[in-house]
Coordinates of N, CA and C in Angstrom, one line a residue:
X1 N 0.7 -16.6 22.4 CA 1.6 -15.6 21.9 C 2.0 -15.9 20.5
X2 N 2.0 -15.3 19.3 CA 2.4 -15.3 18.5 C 3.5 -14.0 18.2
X3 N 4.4 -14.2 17.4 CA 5.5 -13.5 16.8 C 5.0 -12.6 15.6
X4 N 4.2 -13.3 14.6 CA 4.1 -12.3 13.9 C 2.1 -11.6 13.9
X5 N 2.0 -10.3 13.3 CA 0.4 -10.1 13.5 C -0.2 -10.4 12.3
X6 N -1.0 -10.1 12.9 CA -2.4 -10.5 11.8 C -2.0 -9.7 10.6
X7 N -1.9 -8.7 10.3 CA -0.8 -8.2 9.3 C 0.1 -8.5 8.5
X8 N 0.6 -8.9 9.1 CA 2.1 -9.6 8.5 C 1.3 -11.1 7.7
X9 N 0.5 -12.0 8.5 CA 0.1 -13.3 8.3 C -0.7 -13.0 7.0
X10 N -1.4 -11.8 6.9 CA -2.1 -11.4 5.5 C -1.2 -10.7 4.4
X11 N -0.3 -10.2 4.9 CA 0.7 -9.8 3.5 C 1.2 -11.0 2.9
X12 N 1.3 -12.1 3.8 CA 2.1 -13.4 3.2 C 1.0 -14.0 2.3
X13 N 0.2 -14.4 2.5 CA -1.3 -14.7 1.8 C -1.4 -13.8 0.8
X14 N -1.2 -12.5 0.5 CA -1.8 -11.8 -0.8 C -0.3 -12.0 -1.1
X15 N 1.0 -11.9 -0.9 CA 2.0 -12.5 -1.8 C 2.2 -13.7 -2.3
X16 N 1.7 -14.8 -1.4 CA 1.8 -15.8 -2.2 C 0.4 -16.1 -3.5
X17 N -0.9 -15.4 -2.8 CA -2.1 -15.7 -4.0 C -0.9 -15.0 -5.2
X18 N -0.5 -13.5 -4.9 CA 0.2 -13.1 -6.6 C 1.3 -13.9 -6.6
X19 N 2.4 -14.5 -6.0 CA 3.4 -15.5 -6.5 C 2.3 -16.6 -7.5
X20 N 1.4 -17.3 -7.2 CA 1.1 -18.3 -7.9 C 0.2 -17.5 -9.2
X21 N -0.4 -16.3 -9.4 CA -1.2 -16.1 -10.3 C 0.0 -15.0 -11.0
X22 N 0.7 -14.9 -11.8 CA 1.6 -14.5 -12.5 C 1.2 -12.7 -13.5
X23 N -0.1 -13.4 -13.7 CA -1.3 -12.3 -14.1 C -1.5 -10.8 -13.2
X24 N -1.7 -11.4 -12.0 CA -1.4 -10.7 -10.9 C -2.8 -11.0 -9.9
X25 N -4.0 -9.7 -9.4 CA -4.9 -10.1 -9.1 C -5.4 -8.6 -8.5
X26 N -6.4 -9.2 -7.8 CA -7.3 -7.6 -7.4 C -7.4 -7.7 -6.3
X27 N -7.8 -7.1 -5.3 CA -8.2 -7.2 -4.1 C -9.3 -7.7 -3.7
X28 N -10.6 -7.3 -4.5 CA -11.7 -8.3 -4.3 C -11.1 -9.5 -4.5
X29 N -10.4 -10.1 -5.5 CA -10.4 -11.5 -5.9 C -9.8 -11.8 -4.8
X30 N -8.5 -11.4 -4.1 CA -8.0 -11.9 -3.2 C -8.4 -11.9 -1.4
X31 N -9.3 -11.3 -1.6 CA -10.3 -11.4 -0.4 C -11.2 -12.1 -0.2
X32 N -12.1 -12.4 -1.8 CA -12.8 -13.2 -1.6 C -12.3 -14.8 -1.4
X33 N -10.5 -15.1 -2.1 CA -10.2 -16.0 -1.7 C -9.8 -16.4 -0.1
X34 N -9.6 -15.6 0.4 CA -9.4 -15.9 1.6 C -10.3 -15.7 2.8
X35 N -11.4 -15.2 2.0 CA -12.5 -14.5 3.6 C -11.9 -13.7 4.4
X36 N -11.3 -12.4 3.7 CA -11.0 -11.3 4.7 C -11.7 -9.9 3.9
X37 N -11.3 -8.9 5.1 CA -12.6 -7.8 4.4 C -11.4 -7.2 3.0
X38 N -11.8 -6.8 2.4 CA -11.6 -6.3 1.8 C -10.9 -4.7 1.4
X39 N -11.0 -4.3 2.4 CA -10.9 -3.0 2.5 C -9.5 -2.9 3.8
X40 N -9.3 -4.4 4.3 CA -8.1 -4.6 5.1 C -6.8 -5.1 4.1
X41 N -6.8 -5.8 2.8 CA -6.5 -6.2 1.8 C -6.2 -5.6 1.2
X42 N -6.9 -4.4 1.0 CA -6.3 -3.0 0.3 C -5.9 -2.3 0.5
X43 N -5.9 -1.8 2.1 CA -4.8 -1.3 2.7 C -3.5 -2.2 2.8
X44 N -3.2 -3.1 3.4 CA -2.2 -4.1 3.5 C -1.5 -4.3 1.8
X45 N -2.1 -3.9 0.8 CA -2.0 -3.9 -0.5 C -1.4 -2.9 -0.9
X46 N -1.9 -1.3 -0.4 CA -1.3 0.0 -0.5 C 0.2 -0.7 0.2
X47 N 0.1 -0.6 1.2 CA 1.6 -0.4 2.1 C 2.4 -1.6 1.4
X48 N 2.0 -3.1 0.8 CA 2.9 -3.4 -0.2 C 4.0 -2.5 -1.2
X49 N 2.5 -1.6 -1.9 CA 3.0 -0.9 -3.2 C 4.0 -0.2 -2.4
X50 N 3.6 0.7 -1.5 CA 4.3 1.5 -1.1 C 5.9 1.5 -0.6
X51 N 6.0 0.3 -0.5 CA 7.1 -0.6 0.2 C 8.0 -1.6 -1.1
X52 N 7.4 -1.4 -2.4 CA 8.3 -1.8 -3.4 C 8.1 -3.5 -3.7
X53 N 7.2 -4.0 -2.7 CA 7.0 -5.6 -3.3 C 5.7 -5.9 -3.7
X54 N 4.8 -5.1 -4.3 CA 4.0 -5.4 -5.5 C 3.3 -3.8 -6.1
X55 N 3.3 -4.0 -7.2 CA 3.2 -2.8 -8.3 C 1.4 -3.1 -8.4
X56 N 0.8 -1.7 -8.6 CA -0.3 -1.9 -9.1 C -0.2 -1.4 -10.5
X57 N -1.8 -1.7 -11.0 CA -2.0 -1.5 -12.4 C -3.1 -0.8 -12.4
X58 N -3.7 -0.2 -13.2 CA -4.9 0.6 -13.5 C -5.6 0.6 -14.5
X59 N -6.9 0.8 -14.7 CA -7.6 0.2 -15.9 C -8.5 -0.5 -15.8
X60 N -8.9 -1.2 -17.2 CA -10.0 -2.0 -17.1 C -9.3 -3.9 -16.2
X61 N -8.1 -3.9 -17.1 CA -7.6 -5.2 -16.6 C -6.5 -4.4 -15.4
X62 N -7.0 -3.5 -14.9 CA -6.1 -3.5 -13.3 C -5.9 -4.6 -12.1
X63 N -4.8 -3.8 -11.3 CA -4.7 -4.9 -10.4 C -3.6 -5.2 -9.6
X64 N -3.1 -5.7 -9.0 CA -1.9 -6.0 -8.4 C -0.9 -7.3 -8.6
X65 N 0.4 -7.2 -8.9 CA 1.1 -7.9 -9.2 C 2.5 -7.8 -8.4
X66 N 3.2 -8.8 -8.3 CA 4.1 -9.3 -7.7 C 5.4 -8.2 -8.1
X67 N 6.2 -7.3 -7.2 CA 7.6 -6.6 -8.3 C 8.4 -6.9 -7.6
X68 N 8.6 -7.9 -7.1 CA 9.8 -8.3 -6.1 C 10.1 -9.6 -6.5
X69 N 11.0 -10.6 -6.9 CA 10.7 -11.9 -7.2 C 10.7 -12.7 -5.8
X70 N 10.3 -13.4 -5.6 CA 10.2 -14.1 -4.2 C 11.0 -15.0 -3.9
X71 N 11.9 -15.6 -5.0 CA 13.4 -16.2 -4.6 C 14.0 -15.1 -4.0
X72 N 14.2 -13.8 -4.0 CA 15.7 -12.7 -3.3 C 14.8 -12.2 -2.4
X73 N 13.8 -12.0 -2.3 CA 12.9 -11.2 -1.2 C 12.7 -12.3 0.0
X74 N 13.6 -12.0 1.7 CA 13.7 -12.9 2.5 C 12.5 -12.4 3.4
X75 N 12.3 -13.2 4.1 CA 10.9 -13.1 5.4 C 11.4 -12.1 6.1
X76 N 12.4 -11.9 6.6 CA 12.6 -10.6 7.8 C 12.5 -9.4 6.7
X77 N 12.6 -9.0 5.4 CA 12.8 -7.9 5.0 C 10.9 -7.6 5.3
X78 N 10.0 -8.5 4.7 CA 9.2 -8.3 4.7 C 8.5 -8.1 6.2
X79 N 8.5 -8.8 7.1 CA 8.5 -8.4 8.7 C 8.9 -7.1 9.2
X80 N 9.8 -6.8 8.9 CA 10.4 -5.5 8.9 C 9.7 -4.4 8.7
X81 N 9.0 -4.5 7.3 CA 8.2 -3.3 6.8 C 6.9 -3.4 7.3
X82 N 6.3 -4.8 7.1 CA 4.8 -4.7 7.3 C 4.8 -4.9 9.5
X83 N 5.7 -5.2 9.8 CA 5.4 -4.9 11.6 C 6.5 -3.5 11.8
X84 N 6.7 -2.9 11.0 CA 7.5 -1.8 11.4 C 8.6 -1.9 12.3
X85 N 9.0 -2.4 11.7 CA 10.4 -3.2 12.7 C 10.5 -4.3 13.6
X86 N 10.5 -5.2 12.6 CA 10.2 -6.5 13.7 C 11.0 -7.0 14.7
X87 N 10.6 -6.7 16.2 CA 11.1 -7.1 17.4 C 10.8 -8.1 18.1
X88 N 11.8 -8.8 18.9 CA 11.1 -9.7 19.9 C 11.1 -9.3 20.9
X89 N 11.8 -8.4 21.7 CA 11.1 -8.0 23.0 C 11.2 -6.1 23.1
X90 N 10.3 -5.7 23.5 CA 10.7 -4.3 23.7 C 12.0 -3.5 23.7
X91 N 12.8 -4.2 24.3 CA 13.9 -3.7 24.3 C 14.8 -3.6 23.1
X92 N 14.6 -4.8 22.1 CA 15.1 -4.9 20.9 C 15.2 -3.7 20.0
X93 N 14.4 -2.7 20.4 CA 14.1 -1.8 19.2 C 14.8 -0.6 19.3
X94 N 15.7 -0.5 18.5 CA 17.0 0.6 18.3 C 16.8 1.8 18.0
X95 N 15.5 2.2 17.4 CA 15.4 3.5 16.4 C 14.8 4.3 16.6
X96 N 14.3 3.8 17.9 CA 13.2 4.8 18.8 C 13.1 4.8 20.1
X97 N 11.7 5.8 20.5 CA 11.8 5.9 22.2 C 11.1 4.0 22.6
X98 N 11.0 3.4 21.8 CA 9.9 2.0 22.1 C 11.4 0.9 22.9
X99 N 12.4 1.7 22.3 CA 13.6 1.0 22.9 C 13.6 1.0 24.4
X100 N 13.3 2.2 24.9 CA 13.5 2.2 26.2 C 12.2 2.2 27.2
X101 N 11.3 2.0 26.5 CA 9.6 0.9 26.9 C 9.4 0.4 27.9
X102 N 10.5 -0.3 28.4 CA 10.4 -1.1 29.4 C 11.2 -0.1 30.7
X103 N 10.4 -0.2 32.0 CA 10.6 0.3 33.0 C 11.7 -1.0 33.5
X104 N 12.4 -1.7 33.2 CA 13.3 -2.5 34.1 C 14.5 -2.8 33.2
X105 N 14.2 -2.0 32.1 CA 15.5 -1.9 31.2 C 17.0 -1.4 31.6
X106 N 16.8 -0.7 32.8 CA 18.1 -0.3 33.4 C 18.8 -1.2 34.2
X107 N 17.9 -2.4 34.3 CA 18.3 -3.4 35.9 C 18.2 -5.0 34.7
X108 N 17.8 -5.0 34.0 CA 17.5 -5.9 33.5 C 18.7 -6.7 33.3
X109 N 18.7 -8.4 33.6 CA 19.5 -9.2 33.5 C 19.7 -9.9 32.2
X110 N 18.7 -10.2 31.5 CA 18.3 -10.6 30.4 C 18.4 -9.9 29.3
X111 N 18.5 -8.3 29.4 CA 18.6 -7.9 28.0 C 19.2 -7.9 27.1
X112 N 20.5 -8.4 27.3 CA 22.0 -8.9 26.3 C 21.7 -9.8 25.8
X113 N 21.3 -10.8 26.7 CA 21.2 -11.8 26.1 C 19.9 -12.4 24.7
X114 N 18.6 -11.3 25.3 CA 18.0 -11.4 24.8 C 18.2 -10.9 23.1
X115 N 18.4 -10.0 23.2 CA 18.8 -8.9 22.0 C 19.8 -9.9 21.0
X116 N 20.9 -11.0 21.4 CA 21.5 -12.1 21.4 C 20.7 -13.2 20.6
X117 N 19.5 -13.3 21.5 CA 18.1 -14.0 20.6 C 17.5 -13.8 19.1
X118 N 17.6 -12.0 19.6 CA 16.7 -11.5 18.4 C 17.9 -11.5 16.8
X119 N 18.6 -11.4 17.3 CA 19.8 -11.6 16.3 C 20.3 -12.7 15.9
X120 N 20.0 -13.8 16.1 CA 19.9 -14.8 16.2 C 18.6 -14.9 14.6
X121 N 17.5 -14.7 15.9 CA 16.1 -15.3 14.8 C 16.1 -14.7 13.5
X122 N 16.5 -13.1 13.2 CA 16.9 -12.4 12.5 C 17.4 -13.0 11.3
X123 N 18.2 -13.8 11.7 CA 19.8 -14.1 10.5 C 19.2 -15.3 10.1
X124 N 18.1 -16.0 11.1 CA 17.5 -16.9 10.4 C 16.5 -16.5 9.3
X125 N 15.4 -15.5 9.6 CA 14.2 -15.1 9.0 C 14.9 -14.4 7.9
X126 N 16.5 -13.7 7.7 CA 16.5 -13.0 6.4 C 17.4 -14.2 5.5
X127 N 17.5 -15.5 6.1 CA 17.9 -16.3 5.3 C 16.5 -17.1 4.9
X128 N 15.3 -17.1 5.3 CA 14.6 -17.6 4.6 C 13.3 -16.7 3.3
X129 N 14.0 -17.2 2.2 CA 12.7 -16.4 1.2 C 11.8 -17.0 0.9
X130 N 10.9 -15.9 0.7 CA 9.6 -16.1 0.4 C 9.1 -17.2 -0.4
X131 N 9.9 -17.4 -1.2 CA 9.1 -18.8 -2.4 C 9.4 -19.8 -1.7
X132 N 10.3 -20.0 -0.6 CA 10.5 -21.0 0.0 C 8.5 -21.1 0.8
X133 N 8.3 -20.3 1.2 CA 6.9 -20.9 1.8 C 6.0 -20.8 0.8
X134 N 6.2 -20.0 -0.3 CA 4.8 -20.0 -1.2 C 4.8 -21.4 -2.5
X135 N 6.2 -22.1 -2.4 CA 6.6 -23.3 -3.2 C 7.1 -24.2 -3.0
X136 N 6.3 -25.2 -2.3 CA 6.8 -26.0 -1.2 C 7.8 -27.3 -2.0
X137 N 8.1 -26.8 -3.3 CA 9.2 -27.6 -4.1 C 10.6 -26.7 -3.8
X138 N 10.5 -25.8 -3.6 CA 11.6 -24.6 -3.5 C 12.6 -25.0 -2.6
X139 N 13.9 -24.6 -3.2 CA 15.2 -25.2 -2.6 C 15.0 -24.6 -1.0
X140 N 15.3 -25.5 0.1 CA 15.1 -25.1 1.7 C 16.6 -24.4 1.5
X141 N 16.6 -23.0 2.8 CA 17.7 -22.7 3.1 C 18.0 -22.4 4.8
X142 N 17.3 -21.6 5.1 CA 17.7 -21.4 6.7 C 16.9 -22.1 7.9
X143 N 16.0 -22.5 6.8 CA 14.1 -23.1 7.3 C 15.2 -24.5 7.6
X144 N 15.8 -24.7 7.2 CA 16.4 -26.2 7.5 C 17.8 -25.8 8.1
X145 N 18.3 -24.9 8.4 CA 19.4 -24.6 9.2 C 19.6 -24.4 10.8
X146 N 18.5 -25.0 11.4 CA 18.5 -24.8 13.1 C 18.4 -26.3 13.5
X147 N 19.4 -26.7 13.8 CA 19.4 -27.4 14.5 C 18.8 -28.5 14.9
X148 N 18.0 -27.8 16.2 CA 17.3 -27.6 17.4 C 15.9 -28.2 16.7
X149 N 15.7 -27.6 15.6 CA 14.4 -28.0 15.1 C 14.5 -29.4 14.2
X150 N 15.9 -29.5 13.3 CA 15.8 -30.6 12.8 C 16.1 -31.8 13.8
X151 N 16.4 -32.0 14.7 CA 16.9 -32.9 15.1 C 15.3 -33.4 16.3
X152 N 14.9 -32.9 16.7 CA 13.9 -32.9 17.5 C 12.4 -33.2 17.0
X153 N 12.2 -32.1 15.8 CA 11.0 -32.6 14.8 C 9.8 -31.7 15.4
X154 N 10.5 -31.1 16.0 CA 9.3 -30.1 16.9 C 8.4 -29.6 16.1
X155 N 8.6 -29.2 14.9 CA 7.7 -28.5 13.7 C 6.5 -29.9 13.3
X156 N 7.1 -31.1 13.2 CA 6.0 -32.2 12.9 C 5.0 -32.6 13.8
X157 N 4.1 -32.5 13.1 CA 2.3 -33.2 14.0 C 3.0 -34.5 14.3
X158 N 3.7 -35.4 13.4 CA 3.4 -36.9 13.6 C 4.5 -37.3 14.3
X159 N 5.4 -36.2 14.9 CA 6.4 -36.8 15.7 C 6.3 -37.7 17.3
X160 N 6.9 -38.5 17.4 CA 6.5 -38.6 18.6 C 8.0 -39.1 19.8
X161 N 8.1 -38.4 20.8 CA 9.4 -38.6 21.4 C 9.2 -40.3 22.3
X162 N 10.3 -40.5 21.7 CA 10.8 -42.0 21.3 C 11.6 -42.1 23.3
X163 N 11.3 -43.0 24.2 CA 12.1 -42.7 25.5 C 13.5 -43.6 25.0
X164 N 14.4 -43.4 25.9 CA 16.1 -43.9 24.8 C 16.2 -45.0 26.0
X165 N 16.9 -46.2 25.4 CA 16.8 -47.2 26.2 C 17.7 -47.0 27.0
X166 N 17.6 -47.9 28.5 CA 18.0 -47.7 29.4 C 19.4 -48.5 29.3

């Protein structure tokens, strides 16, 4: 199971190719850097423009560039637009009939609490911005604010749980 889609995982990829190329870039170019089609790139590219975090150009030197800076632009705003409302469980979703999705939502014991979750991950993801993953010199802010993860190391390949002496 993953949280975010294939969508989302490619908007981040054509934001960060334009965060590092300042110039901006094209769709071919950025397809061919990553081996995806092209024509999935360009749409994902439209719904950028359309959504206010990169500007196209037109012409001979056309193209797409960054109009959002990626220090103030956080990960849930962008989640948000490109999953159309980013939820964690069906029930989360306020603005529509997808809210009431689930046939056990009227009995359900877990939905408070869940919803509790998503607000939670939420306050994390819109404290983390974007240049934080596209500039791995970039001041950490929420990315380093749980806990649960710093203390455990769960995010590290090379960790290894140490048994506590007896």
């Amino acid at each position: 199971m993953t949280l975010m889609s294939r969508k989302a995982d490619y908007a981040l990829l054509i934001l960060s190719y334009l965060h590092q190329r300042k110039e901006g870039g094209t769709a071919r170019a950025i397809a061919e850097q990553f081996g995806l089609s092209r024509s999935f790139v360009a749409n994902i590219l439209k719904e950028l423009c359309q959504n206010g975090f990169v500007a196209s150009h037109r012409g001979v030197k056309g193209g797409y560039a960054l109009a959002r800076d990626a220090a103030t632009t956080s990960l849930a705003e962008l989640l948000e637009t490109v999953e159309d409302g980013f939820q964690l469980t069906v029930c989360n979703h306020t603005t529509d009939a997808r809210a009431e999705a689930c046939s056990h939502a009227t009995s359900c014991t877990v939905k408070g609490p869940m919803a509790d979750v998503h607000q939670r991950l939420m306050g994390v993801l819109q404290g983390v911005m974007l240049v934080e993953l596209f500039d791995p010199k970039a001041k950490p802010s929420a990315l380093h604010a749980l806990p649960l993860l710093a203390a455990t190391g769960c995010c590290s390949a090379n960790t290894v749980e140490q048994p506590s002496p007896a």
